[in-house]
mmCIF file of C-alpha atoms in Angstrom:
data_model
loop_
_atom_site.group_PDB
_atom_site.id
_atom_site.type_symbol
_atom_site.label_atom_id
_atom_site.label_comp_id
_atom_site.label_asym_id
_atom_site.label_seq_id
_atom_site.Cartn_x
_atom_site.Cartn_y
_atom_site.Cartn_z
ATOM 1 C CA MET A 1 -14.703 0.909 12.014
ATOM 2 C CA ILE A 2 -11.573 -0.590 9.634
ATOM 3 C CA ASN A 3 -10.873 -3.766 11.645
ATOM 4 C CA LYS A 4 -10.912 -4.860 15.304
ATOM 5 C CA LYS A 5 -7.302 -4.929 15.522
ATOM 6 C CA TRP A 6 -6.095 -1.775 13.897
ATOM 7 C CA ASP A 7 -9.541 0.037 15.585
ATOM 8 C CA ILE A 8 -7.176 -0.991 18.892
ATOM 9 C CA VAL A 9 -3.486 -0.141 17.320
ATOM 10 C CA LEU A 10 -4.618 3.088 15.877
ATOM 11 C CA LYS A 11 -6.950 4.119 18.757
ATOM 12 C CA ASP A 12 -4.230 6.928 19.959
ATOM 13 C CA GLU A 13 -3.539 8.104 16.743
ATOM 14 C CA MET A 14 -7.615 8.712 15.308
ATOM 15 C CA ASN A 15 -7.692 10.589 18.935
ATOM 16 C CA SER A 16 -5.037 12.753 18.129
ATOM 17 C CA PRO A 17 -5.031 16.366 17.337
ATOM 18 C CA TYR A 18 -3.647 16.074 13.862
ATOM 19 C CA PHE A 19 -5.916 12.838 12.960
ATOM 20 C CA LYS A 20 -8.734 15.315 14.041
ATOM 21 C CA GLU A 21 -7.347 18.125 11.975
ATOM 22 C CA LEU A 22 -6.701 15.872 9.458
ATOM 23 C CA GLY A 23 -10.481 14.305 8.908
ATOM 24 C CA ILE A 24 -12.184 17.681 8.582
ATOM 25 C CA LYS A 25 -9.866 18.725 5.547
ATOM 26 C CA VAL A 26 -10.133 15.437 3.901
ATOM 27 C CA LYS A 27 -14.006 15.614 4.655
ATOM 28 C CA ARG A 28 -14.520 18.842 3.388
ATOM 29 C CA ALA A 29 -12.377 18.305 0.339
ATOM 30 C CA TYR A 30 -14.787 15.157 -0.576
ATOM 31 C CA GLN A 31 -17.904 17.771 -0.006
ATOM 32 C CA GLU A 32 -16.150 20.294 -2.737
ATOM 33 C CA LYS A 33 -13.906 18.525 -5.235
ATOM 34 C CA VAL A 34 -14.087 14.991 -6.674
ATOM 35 C CA ILE A 35 -11.444 13.233 -4.497
ATOM 36 C CA PHE A 36 -10.384 9.181 -4.942
ATOM 37 C CA PRO A 37 -11.014 6.843 -3.540
ATOM 38 C CA GLU A 38 -14.493 7.270 -3.448
ATOM 39 C CA TYR A 39 -14.738 7.996 0.373
ATOM 40 C CA HIS A 40 -16.039 4.825 1.580
ATOM 41 C CA ASN A 41 -12.993 2.796 -0.344
ATOM 42 C CA LEU A 42 -10.525 5.123 1.545
ATOM 43 C CA PHE A 43 -9.355 2.767 4.347
ATOM 44 C CA ASN A 44 -9.747 -0.299 2.011
ATOM 45 C CA ALA A 45 -6.223 -1.542 2.917
ATOM 46 C CA LEU A 46 -6.284 -1.876 6.079
ATOM 47 C CA ARG A 47 -9.717 -3.253 6.519
ATOM 48 C CA TYR A 48 -8.800 -6.439 3.859
ATOM 49 C CA THR A 49 -5.407 -6.997 5.531
ATOM 50 C CA ASP A 50 -5.844 -6.099 9.770
ATOM 51 C CA TYR A 51 -2.607 -5.189 11.977
ATOM 52 C CA ASP A 52 -2.077 -9.070 13.009
ATOM 53 C CA GLU A 53 -2.783 -10.286 9.321
ATOM 54 C CA VAL A 54 -0.010 -8.305 7.515
ATOM 55 C CA LYS A 55 3.118 -10.608 5.776
ATOM 56 C CA VAL A 56 4.005 -7.740 3.050
ATOM 57 C CA VAL A 57 4.152 -4.431 3.088
ATOM 58 C CA ILE A 58 3.991 -2.681 -0.187
ATOM 59 C CA ILE A 59 4.505 1.263 -0.019
ATOM 60 C CA GLY A 60 2.531 3.327 -2.609
ATOM 61 C CA GLN A 61 2.647 7.131 -2.643
ATOM 62 C CA ASP A 62 -0.543 8.603 -3.495
ATOM 63 C CA PRO A 63 -3.914 6.789 -5.182
ATOM 64 C CA TYR A 64 -4.156 6.974 -9.006
ATOM 65 C CA HIS A 65 -5.956 10.062 -9.924
ATOM 66 C CA GLY A 66 -8.334 9.418 -12.913
ATOM 67 C CA GLU A 67 -11.650 8.242 -13.207
ATOM 68 C CA ASN A 68 -12.592 4.833 -11.960
ATOM 69 C CA GLU A 69 -9.301 3.653 -10.884
ATOM 70 C CA ALA A 70 -8.423 3.927 -7.205
ATOM 71 C CA HIS A 71 -10.222 2.379 -4.943
ATOM 72 C CA GLY A 72 -8.009 2.359 -1.632
ATOM 73 C CA LEU A 73 -5.226 -0.063 -1.961
ATOM 74 C CA ALA A 74 -1.954 0.657 -3.522
ATOM 75 C CA PHE A 75 -1.533 -0.228 -7.478
ATOM 76 C CA SER A 76 -5.059 -1.771 -7.729
ATOM 77 C CA VAL A 77 -7.470 -0.289 -9.626
ATOM 78 C CA GLN A 78 -11.214 -1.165 -10.079
ATOM 79 C CA GLU A 79 -12.451 -4.363 -11.920
ATOM 80 C CA GLY A 80 -12.947 -2.828 -16.019
ATOM 81 C CA THR A 81 -10.412 -0.462 -15.689
ATOM 82 C CA PRO A 82 -7.530 -0.048 -18.241
ATOM 83 C CA ARG A 83 -4.650 -1.134 -16.562
ATOM 84 C CA PRO A 84 -1.994 1.828 -16.024
ATOM 85 C CA PRO A 85 1.267 1.340 -16.385
ATOM 86 C CA SER A 86 3.109 0.777 -13.037
ATOM 87 C CA LEU A 87 0.473 -1.915 -12.368
ATOM 88 C CA ASN A 88 1.470 -3.334 -16.107
ATOM 89 C CA ASN A 89 5.047 -3.352 -15.294
ATOM 90 C CA ILE A 90 4.374 -5.002 -12.361
ATOM 91 C CA PHE A 91 2.461 -7.916 -13.951
ATOM 92 C CA LYS A 92 5.225 -8.303 -16.556
ATOM 93 C CA GLU A 93 8.179 -8.925 -13.817
ATOM 94 C CA LEU A 94 5.382 -10.895 -11.980
ATOM 95 C CA GLU A 95 5.531 -12.931 -14.833
ATOM 96 C CA ASN A 96 9.312 -12.776 -15.095
ATOM 97 C CA ASP A 97 9.775 -14.095 -11.450
ATOM 98 C CA LEU A 98 7.331 -16.893 -11.168
ATOM 99 C CA MET A 99 5.827 -17.416 -14.644
ATOM 100 C CA ILE A 100 2.444 -16.369 -13.051
ATOM 101 C CA LYS A 101 0.686 -13.748 -15.994
ATOM 102 C CA ARG A 102 -1.891 -11.995 -13.907
ATOM 103 C CA VAL A 103 -5.100 -11.215 -15.397
ATOM 104 C CA ASN A 104 -6.743 -9.487 -12.849
ATOM 105 C CA ASN A 105 -5.887 -5.341 -12.287
ATOM 106 C CA ASN A 106 -8.045 -5.439 -9.147
ATOM 107 C CA LEU A 107 -5.692 -6.787 -6.124
ATOM 108 C CA GLU A 108 -7.539 -7.418 -3.441
ATOM 109 C CA ASP A 109 -6.773 -10.926 -3.380
ATOM 110 C CA TRP A 110 -3.181 -10.048 -2.721
ATOM 111 C CA ALA A 111 -4.597 -7.689 -0.136
ATOM 112 C CA LYS A 112 -7.099 -10.518 1.959
ATOM 113 C CA GLN A 113 -3.826 -12.733 1.877
ATOM 114 C CA GLY A 114 -1.710 -10.541 4.201
ATOM 115 C CA VAL A 115 -0.198 -8.282 1.955
ATOM 116 C CA LEU A 116 -0.956 -4.293 2.996
ATOM 117 C CA LEU A 117 -0.952 -1.891 0.130
ATOM 118 C CA LEU A 118 -0.302 1.129 1.602
ATOM 119 C CA ASN A 119 -0.836 4.468 0.080
ATOM 120 C CA ALA A 120 1.318 7.228 1.720
ATOM 121 C CA ILE A 121 -0.785 9.524 1.017
ATOM 122 C CA MET A 122 -4.427 8.174 1.040
ATOM 123 C CA THR A 123 -6.366 11.019 -1.098
ATOM 124 C CA VAL A 124 -6.090 12.857 -4.067
ATOM 125 C CA GLU A 125 -7.836 15.316 -6.399
ATOM 126 C CA LYS A 126 -9.305 14.171 -9.313
ATOM 127 C CA ASP A 127 -6.005 14.598 -12.292
ATOM 128 C CA LYS A 128 -4.247 16.168 -9.852
ATOM 129 C CA PRO A 129 -1.149 14.002 -8.684
ATOM 130 C CA LEU A 130 0.188 14.910 -5.314
ATOM 131 C CA SER A 131 -2.636 17.313 -4.722
ATOM 132 C CA HIS A 132 -2.780 15.882 -0.722
ATOM 133 C CA LYS A 133 0.510 15.957 -0.292
ATOM 134 C CA GLY A 134 1.144 17.255 3.634
ATOM 135 C CA ILE A 135 -2.326 17.667 4.984
ATOM 136 C CA GLY A 136 -1.679 15.030 7.489
ATOM 137 C CA TRP A 137 -1.778 11.293 5.701
ATOM 138 C CA GLU A 138 2.264 11.104 5.885
ATOM 139 C CA GLU A 139 2.001 11.737 9.747
ATOM 140 C CA PHE A 140 -0.522 8.888 9.571
ATOM 141 C CA THR A 141 1.000 6.134 7.397
ATOM 142 C CA ASN A 142 4.637 6.643 8.925
ATOM 143 C CA ASN A 143 3.069 6.288 12.047
ATOM 144 C CA ILE A 144 1.254 2.713 10.439
ATOM 145 C CA ILE A 145 4.678 1.883 9.520
ATOM 146 C CA LYS A 146 6.248 2.022 13.081
ATOM 147 C CA LEU A 147 3.624 0.202 14.613
ATOM 148 C CA LEU A 148 4.289 -2.666 12.196
ATOM 149 C CA ASN A 149 7.942 -2.142 12.675
ATOM 150 C CA GLU A 150 7.408 -3.170 16.090
ATOM 151 C CA ARG A 151 5.499 -6.531 15.003
ATOM 152 C CA THR A 152 7.881 -9.399 16.626
ATOM 153 C CA GLU A 153 6.079 -11.932 13.533
ATOM 154 C CA PRO A 154 8.564 -11.160 10.347
ATOM 155 C CA LEU A 155 7.214 -8.949 7.457
ATOM 156 C CA VAL A 156 9.050 -7.920 4.360
ATOM 157 C CA PHE A 157 8.010 -4.776 3.546
ATOM 158 C CA VAL A 158 8.847 -3.149 0.043
ATOM 159 C CA LEU A 159 9.912 -0.340 -1.462
ATOM 160 C CA TRP A 160 9.660 0.619 -4.808
ATOM 161 C CA GLY A 161 10.695 4.392 -5.782
ATOM 162 C CA ASN A 162 13.092 7.272 -4.031
ATOM 163 C CA PHE A 163 9.249 8.586 -1.895
ATOM 164 C CA ALA A 164 9.062 4.499 -0.819
ATOM 165 C CA ARG A 165 13.010 4.297 0.323
ATOM 166 C CA SER A 166 12.188 7.322 1.888
ATOM 167 C CA LYS A 167 10.599 5.112 4.407
ATOM 168 C CA LYS A 168 13.138 2.552 5.406
ATOM 169 C CA GLU A 169 14.340 5.099 8.112
ATOM 170 C CA LEU A 170 11.300 3.506 10.115
ATOM 171 C CA ILE A 171 12.397 -0.069 9.549
ATOM 172 C CA ASN A 172 14.571 -1.010 11.888
ATOM 173 C CA ASN A 173 13.814 -4.600 13.142
ATOM 174 C CA PRO A 174 16.354 -7.056 12.394
ATOM 175 C CA LYS A 175 13.389 -9.529 12.083
ATOM 176 C CA HIS A 176 12.138 -8.022 8.882
ATOM 177 C CA LEU A 177 13.392 -8.195 5.534
ATOM 178 C CA ILE A 178 13.434 -4.556 2.827
ATOM 179 C CA ILE A 179 13.118 -5.255 -1.006
ATOM 180 C CA GLU A 180 13.690 -2.268 -2.668
ATOM 181 C CA SER A 181 14.474 -0.991 -5.970
ATOM 182 C CA VAL A 182 13.618 2.094 -8.474
ATOM 183 C CA HIS A 183 9.866 2.079 -9.382
ATOM 184 C CA PRO A 184 7.863 0.335 -11.834
ATOM 185 C CA SER A 185 6.758 3.242 -13.960
ATOM 186 C CA PRO A 186 8.016 3.043 -17.609
ATOM 187 C CA LEU A 187 10.584 5.912 -16.516
ATOM 188 C CA SER A 188 12.975 4.047 -14.310
ATOM 189 C CA ALA A 189 11.176 0.578 -14.375
ATOM 190 C CA HIS A 190 14.596 -0.598 -16.508
ATOM 191 C CA ARG A 191 16.670 0.479 -14.321
ATOM 192 C CA GLY A 192 16.642 -2.351 -11.928
ATOM 193 C CA PHE A 193 12.439 -3.013 -11.380
ATOM 194 C CA PHE A 194 12.653 -5.937 -14.191
ATOM 195 C CA GLY A 195 14.666 -8.319 -13.268
ATOM 196 C CA SER A 196 14.801 -7.386 -9.405
ATOM 197 C CA LYS A 197 12.428 -10.747 -8.277
ATOM 198 C CA PRO A 198 10.605 -9.309 -5.931
ATOM 199 C CA PHE A 199 7.885 -11.866 -5.614
ATOM 200 C CA SER A 200 9.779 -14.889 -4.864
ATOM 201 C CA LYS A 201 11.837 -12.939 -2.042
ATOM 202 C CA ILE A 202 9.122 -12.108 -0.515
ATOM 203 C CA ASN A 203 7.798 -15.900 -0.876
ATOM 204 C CA ASN A 204 11.293 -17.450 0.204
ATOM 205 C CA PHE A 205 11.220 -15.376 3.044
ATOM 206 C CA LEU A 206 7.760 -16.200 4.670
ATOM 207 C CA GLU A 207 8.756 -19.832 4.043
ATOM 208 C CA SER A 208 11.657 -19.788 5.860
ATOM 209 C CA ASN A 209 10.401 -18.498 8.726
ATOM 210 C CA HIS A 210 7.172 -20.847 8.456
ATOM 211 C CA ILE A 211 4.322 -18.031 7.035
ATOM 212 C CA GLU A 212 2.557 -19.255 4.499
ATOM 213 C CA ARG A 213 3.521 -18.047 0.987
ATOM 214 C CA ILE A 214 1.269 -15.134 -0.963
ATOM 215 C CA LYS A 215 -0.746 -16.855 -3.917
ATOM 216 C CA TRP A 216 0.124 -13.950 -6.565
#
């Protein structure tokens, strides 16, 4: 059970042959290796933000691959874990954009307000980034994006970096807003992420569509 509406919307997906095969691969990986996030946190993005509650979609690539970091929400880390560089830059831009100085590295509060923090690849082997690329997660999460694109209520899709921007072709509903820039990682943040003001753009769009703003 993920969440009532997601369970309905994703019913055919989860009964499909590819998803059953993916489930077998993932369960075997958890039995044989150290995989992040912990199994019970795997679907937290969908658990915290139900289908009809989504206001904003922020797309990540795959989970953090270090101890006590990933917990099923893209870019977020567990309480007490040092802030990863990309998240640090996201918070720098948040402060620059809205003068909000954020302390908590766990983004559950965003998720519970309607920010779907979706990693396109939902699992990773310890210390091996992109180790679960191509096992089936991309098909599943692409179909989640397509289902959200079909929503009649306006949404904001946030695409940071080339990988996330490759999902733009899945979003063709003119009701929705796409915000895109380079990735917030230290390698690229100075090439257009800093100064892009995504948080105010999101809230302005939500407000213009009579949707409650996000308390970042």
